[in-house]
CSV table of C-alpha atoms in Angstrom, one decimal:
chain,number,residue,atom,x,y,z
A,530,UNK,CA,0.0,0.0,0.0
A,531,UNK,CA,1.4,3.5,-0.9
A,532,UNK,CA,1.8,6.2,2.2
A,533,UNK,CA,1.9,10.0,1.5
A,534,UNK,CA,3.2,11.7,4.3
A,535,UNK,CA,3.4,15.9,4.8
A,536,UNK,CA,5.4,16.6,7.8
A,537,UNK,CA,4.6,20.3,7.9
A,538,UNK,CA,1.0,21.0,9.4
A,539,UNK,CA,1.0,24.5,9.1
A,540,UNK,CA,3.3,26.9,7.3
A,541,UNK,CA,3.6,30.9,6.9
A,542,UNK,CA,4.9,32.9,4.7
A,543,UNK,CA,5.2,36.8,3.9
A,544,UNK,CA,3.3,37.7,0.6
A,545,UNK,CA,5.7,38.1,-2.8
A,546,UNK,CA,8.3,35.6,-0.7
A,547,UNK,CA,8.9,31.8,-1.6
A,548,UNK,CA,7.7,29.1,0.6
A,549,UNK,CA,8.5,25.3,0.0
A,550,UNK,CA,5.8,22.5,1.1
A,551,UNK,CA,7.2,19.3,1.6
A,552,UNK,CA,5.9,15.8,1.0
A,553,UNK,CA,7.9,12.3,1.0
A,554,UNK,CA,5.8,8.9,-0.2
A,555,UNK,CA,6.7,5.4,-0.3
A,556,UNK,CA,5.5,2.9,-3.2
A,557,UNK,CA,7.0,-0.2,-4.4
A,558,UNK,CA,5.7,0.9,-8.2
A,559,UNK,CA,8.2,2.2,-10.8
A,560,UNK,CA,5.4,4.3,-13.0
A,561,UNK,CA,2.6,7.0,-11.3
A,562,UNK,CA,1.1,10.2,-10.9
A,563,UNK,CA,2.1,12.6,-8.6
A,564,UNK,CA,-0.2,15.6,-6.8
A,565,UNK,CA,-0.5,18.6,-5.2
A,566,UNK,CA,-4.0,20.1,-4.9
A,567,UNK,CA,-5.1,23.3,-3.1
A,568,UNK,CA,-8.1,23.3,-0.9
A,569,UNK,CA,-9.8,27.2,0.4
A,570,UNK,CA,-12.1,27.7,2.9
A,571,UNK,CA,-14.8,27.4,0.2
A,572,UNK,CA,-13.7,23.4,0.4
A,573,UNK,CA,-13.5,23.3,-3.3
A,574,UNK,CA,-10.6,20.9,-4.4
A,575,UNK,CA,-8.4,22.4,-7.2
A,576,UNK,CA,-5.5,20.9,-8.9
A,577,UNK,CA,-2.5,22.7,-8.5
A,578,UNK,CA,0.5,20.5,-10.2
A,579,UNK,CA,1.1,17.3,-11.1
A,580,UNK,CA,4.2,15.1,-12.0
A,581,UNK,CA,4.4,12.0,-14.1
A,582,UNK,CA,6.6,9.7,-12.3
A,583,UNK,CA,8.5,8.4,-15.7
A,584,UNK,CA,9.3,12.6,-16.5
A,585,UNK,CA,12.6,13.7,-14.9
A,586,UNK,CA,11.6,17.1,-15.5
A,587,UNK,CA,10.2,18.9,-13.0
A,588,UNK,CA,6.5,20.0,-13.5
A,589,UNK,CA,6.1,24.2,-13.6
A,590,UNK,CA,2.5,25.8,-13.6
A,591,UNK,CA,3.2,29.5,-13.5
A,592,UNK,CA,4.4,30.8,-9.8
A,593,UNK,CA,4.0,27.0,-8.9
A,594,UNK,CA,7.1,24.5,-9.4
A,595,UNK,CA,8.2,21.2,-8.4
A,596,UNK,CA,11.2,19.4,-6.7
A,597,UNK,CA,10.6,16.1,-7.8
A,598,UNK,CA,13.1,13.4,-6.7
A,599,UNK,CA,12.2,10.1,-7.4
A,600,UNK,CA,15.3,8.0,-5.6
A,601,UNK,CA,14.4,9.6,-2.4
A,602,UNK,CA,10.9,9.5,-3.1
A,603,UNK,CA,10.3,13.4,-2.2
A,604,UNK,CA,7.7,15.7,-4.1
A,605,UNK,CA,8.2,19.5,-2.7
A,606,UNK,CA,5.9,22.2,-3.8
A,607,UNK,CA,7.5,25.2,-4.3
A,608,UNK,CA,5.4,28.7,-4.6
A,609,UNK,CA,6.9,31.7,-5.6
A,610,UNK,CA,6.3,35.3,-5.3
A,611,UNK,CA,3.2,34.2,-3.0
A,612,UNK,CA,0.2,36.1,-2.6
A,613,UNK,CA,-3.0,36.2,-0.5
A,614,UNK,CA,-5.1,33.9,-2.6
A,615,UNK,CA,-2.8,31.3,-2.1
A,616,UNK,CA,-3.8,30.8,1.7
A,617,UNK,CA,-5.5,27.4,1.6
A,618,UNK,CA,-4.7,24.0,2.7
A,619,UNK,CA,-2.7,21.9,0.3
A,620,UNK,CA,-2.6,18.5,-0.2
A,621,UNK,CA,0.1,15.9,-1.4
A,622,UNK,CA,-1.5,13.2,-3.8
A,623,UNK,CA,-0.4,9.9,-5.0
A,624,UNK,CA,-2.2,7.9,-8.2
A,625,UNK,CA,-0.4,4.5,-8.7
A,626,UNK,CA,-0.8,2.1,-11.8
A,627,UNK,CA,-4.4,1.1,-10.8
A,628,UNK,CA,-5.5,4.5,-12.3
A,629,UNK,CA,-8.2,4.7,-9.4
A,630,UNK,CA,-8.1,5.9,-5.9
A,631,UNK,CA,-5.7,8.6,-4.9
A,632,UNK,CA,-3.6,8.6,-1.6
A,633,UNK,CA,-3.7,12.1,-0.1
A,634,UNK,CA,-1.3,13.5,2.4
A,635,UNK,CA,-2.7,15.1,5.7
A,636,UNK,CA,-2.3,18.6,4.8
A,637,UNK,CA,-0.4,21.7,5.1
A,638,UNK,CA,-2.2,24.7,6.3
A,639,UNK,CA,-0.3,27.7,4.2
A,640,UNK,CA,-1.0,31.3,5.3
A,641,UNK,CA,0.2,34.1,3.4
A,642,UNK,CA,0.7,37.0,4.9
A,643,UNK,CA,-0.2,41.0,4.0
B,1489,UNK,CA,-19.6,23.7,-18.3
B,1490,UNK,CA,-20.8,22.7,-14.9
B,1491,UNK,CA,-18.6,21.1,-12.6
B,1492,UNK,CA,-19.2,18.1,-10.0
B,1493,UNK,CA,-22.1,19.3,-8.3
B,1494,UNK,CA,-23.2,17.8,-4.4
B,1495,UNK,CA,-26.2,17.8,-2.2
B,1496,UNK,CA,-26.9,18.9,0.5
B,1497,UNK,CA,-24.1,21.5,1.2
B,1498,UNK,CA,-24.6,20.7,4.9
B,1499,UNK,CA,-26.6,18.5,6.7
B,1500,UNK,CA,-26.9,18.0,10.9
B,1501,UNK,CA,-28.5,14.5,11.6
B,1502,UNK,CA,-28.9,12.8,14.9
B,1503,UNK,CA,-27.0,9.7,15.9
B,1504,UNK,CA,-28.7,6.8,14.5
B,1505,UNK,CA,-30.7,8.3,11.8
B,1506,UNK,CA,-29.7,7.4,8.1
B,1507,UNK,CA,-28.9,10.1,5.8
B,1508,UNK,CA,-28.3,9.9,1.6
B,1509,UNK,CA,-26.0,12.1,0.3
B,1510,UNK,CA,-25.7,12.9,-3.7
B,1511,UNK,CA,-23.2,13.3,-6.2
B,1512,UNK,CA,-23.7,14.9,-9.6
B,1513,UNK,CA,-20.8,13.8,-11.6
B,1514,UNK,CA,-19.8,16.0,-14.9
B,1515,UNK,CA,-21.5,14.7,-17.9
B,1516,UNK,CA,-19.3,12.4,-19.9
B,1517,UNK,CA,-17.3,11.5,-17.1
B,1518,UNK,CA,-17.8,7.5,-16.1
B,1519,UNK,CA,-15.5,7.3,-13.0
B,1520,UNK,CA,-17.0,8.3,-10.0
B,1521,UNK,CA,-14.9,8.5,-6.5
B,1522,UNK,CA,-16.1,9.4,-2.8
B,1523,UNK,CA,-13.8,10.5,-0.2
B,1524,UNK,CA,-13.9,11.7,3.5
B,1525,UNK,CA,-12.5,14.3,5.0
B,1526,UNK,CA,-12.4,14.0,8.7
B,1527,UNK,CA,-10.6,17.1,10.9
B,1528,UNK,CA,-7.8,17.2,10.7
B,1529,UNK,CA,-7.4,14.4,8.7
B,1530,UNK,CA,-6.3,14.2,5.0
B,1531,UNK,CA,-8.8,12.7,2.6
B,1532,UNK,CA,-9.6,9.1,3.0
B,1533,UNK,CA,-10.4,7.2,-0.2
B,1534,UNK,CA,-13.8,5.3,0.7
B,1535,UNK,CA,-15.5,3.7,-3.2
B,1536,UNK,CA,-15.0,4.4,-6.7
B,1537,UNK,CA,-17.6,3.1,-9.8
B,1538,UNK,CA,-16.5,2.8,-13.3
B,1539,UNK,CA,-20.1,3.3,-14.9
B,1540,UNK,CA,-22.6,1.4,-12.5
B,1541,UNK,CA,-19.8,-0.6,-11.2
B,1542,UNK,CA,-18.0,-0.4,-8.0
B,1543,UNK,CA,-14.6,-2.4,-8.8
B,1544,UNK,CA,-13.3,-1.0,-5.4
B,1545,UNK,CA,-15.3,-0.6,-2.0
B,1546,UNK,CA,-12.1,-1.0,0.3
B,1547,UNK,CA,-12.2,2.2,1.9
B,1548,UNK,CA,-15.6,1.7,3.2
B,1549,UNK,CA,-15.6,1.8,6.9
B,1550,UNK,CA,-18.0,-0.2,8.1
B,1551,UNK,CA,-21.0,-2.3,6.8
B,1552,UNK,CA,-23.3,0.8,7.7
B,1553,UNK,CA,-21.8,3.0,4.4
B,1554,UNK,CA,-22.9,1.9,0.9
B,1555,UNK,CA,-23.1,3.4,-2.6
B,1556,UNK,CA,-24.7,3.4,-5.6
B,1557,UNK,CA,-24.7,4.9,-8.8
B,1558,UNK,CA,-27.7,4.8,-11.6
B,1559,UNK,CA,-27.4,5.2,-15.1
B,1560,UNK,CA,-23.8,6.1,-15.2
B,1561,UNK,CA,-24.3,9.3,-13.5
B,1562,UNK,CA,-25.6,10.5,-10.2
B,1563,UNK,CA,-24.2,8.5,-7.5
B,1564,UNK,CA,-25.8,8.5,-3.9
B,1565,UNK,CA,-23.6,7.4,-0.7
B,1566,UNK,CA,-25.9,6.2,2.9
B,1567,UNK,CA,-24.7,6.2,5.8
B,1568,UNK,CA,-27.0,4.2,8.0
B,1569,UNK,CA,-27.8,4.4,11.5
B,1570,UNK,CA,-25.0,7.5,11.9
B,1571,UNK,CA,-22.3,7.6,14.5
B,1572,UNK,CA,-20.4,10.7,15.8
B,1573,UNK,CA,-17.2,9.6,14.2
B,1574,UNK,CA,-19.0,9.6,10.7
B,1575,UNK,CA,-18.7,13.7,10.9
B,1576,UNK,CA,-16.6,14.9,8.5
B,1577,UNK,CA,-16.6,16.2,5.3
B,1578,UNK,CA,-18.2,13.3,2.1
B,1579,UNK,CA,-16.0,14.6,-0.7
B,1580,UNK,CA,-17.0,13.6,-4.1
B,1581,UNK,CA,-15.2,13.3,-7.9
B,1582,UNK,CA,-15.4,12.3,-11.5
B,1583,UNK,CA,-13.4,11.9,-14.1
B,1584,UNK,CA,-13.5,11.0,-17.7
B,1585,UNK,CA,-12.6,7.0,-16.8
B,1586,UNK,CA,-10.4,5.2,-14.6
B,1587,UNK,CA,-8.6,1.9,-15.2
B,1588,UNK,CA,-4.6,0.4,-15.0
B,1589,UNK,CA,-1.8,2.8,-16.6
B,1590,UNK,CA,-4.7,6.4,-17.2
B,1591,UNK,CA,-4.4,9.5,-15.7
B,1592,UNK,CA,-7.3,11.3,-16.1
B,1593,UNK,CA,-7.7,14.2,-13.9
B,1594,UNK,CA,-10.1,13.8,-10.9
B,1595,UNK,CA,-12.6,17.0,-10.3
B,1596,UNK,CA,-13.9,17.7,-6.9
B,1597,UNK,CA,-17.2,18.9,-6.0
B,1598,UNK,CA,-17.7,21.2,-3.1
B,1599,UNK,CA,-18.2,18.6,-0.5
B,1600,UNK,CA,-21.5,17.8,2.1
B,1601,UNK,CA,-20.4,18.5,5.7
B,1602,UNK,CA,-22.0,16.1,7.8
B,1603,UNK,CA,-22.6,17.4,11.2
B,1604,UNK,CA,-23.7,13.7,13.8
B,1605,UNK,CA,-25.1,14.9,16.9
């Protein structure tokens, strides 16, 4: 069974600076998906990012990059020049070769302060 | 286009009573997956259906949750005879299939907050 684990509950960080969310997983498969998805107050689930596990590249969505290191099993989020919409909780995803179920994280709680 | 729609928004039930929740997938999608939320908590798969199918009821808790899904589309999870620990929020999502070696992106809908007292 795969495990997604976010060691960071909660995390701050001062609006137009950089904040890194971490997330480490552990599967026994060689090819999957990878996620990080942002949750407001409004509960609404929104994909932020995702990686393809055979891609060395890292995946880039705008402000939003990834640190993607498949040895070690590690999948940071990295969010630059932050701003106030991006308070939210985000979540760390994992979608193995079954193609069904995803394997969340238990959250980080970002704040991005004025 | 209209997204993954759910119903109700909120619901407070007393312990023991059953309650339905709904799940409106997006049109065209066949997968359909249900998730809970609990405080706290990150989101804890619970059934999927490819069309009318459930190939996957694992991550239901306990013999009091089921599901079902009609015609492909709506799907409608009960939760009979309700205990304080089912509060939490019933997430639900669609996409356009499932199956060994697809992506396809999973949409959320907005979620039923289930409130046991």
């Amino acid at each position: 069974a795969q495990t997604v684990t976010q060691s960071q509950p909660e995390m701050s960080v001062q609006e137009a600076e950089t904040v890194t969310l971490s997330c480490t997983y552990d599967t026994s498969e060689n090819n999957y998906y990878l996620f990080w998805y942002k949750q407001p107050p409004s509960r609404q689930m929104i994909l932020v990012i995702r990686q393809e596990a055979y891609k060395q590249q890292n995946a880039t969505e705008n402000r939003f990059s990834v640190n993607f290191q498949k040895a070690a099993k590690s999948f940071s989020l990295k969010i630059s020049d932050s701003q106030l919409g991006d308070t939210a909780m985000y979540f760390c995803a994992f979608l193995g070769s079954s193609g069904d179920k995803l394997t969340f994280g238990t959250g980080t709680r970002l704040a991005v302060r004025p | 286009g209209a997204g993954v729609s759910q119903s109700p928004s909120n619901k407070v039930t007393e312990k023991g009573k059953d309650v339905e929740l709904r799940c409106d997938p997006i049109s065209g999608h066949t997968a359909l997956y249900w998730y809970r939320q609990s405080l706290g908590q990150g989101l804890e798969f619970l059934i999927y259906f490819q069309g009318n199918s459930a190939p996957d009821k694992s991550g239901l808790p306990s013999d009091r949750f089921s599901a079902e899904r009609t015609g492909g589309s709506v799907s409608t999870l009960t939760i009979q005879r309700t205990q304080q620990e089912d509060s939490a929020v019933y997430l639900c999502a669609s996409s356009l299939m499932s199956g060994r070696g697809l992506f396809n992106e999973q949409y959320f809908g907005p979620g039923t907050r289930l409130t046991v007292t």
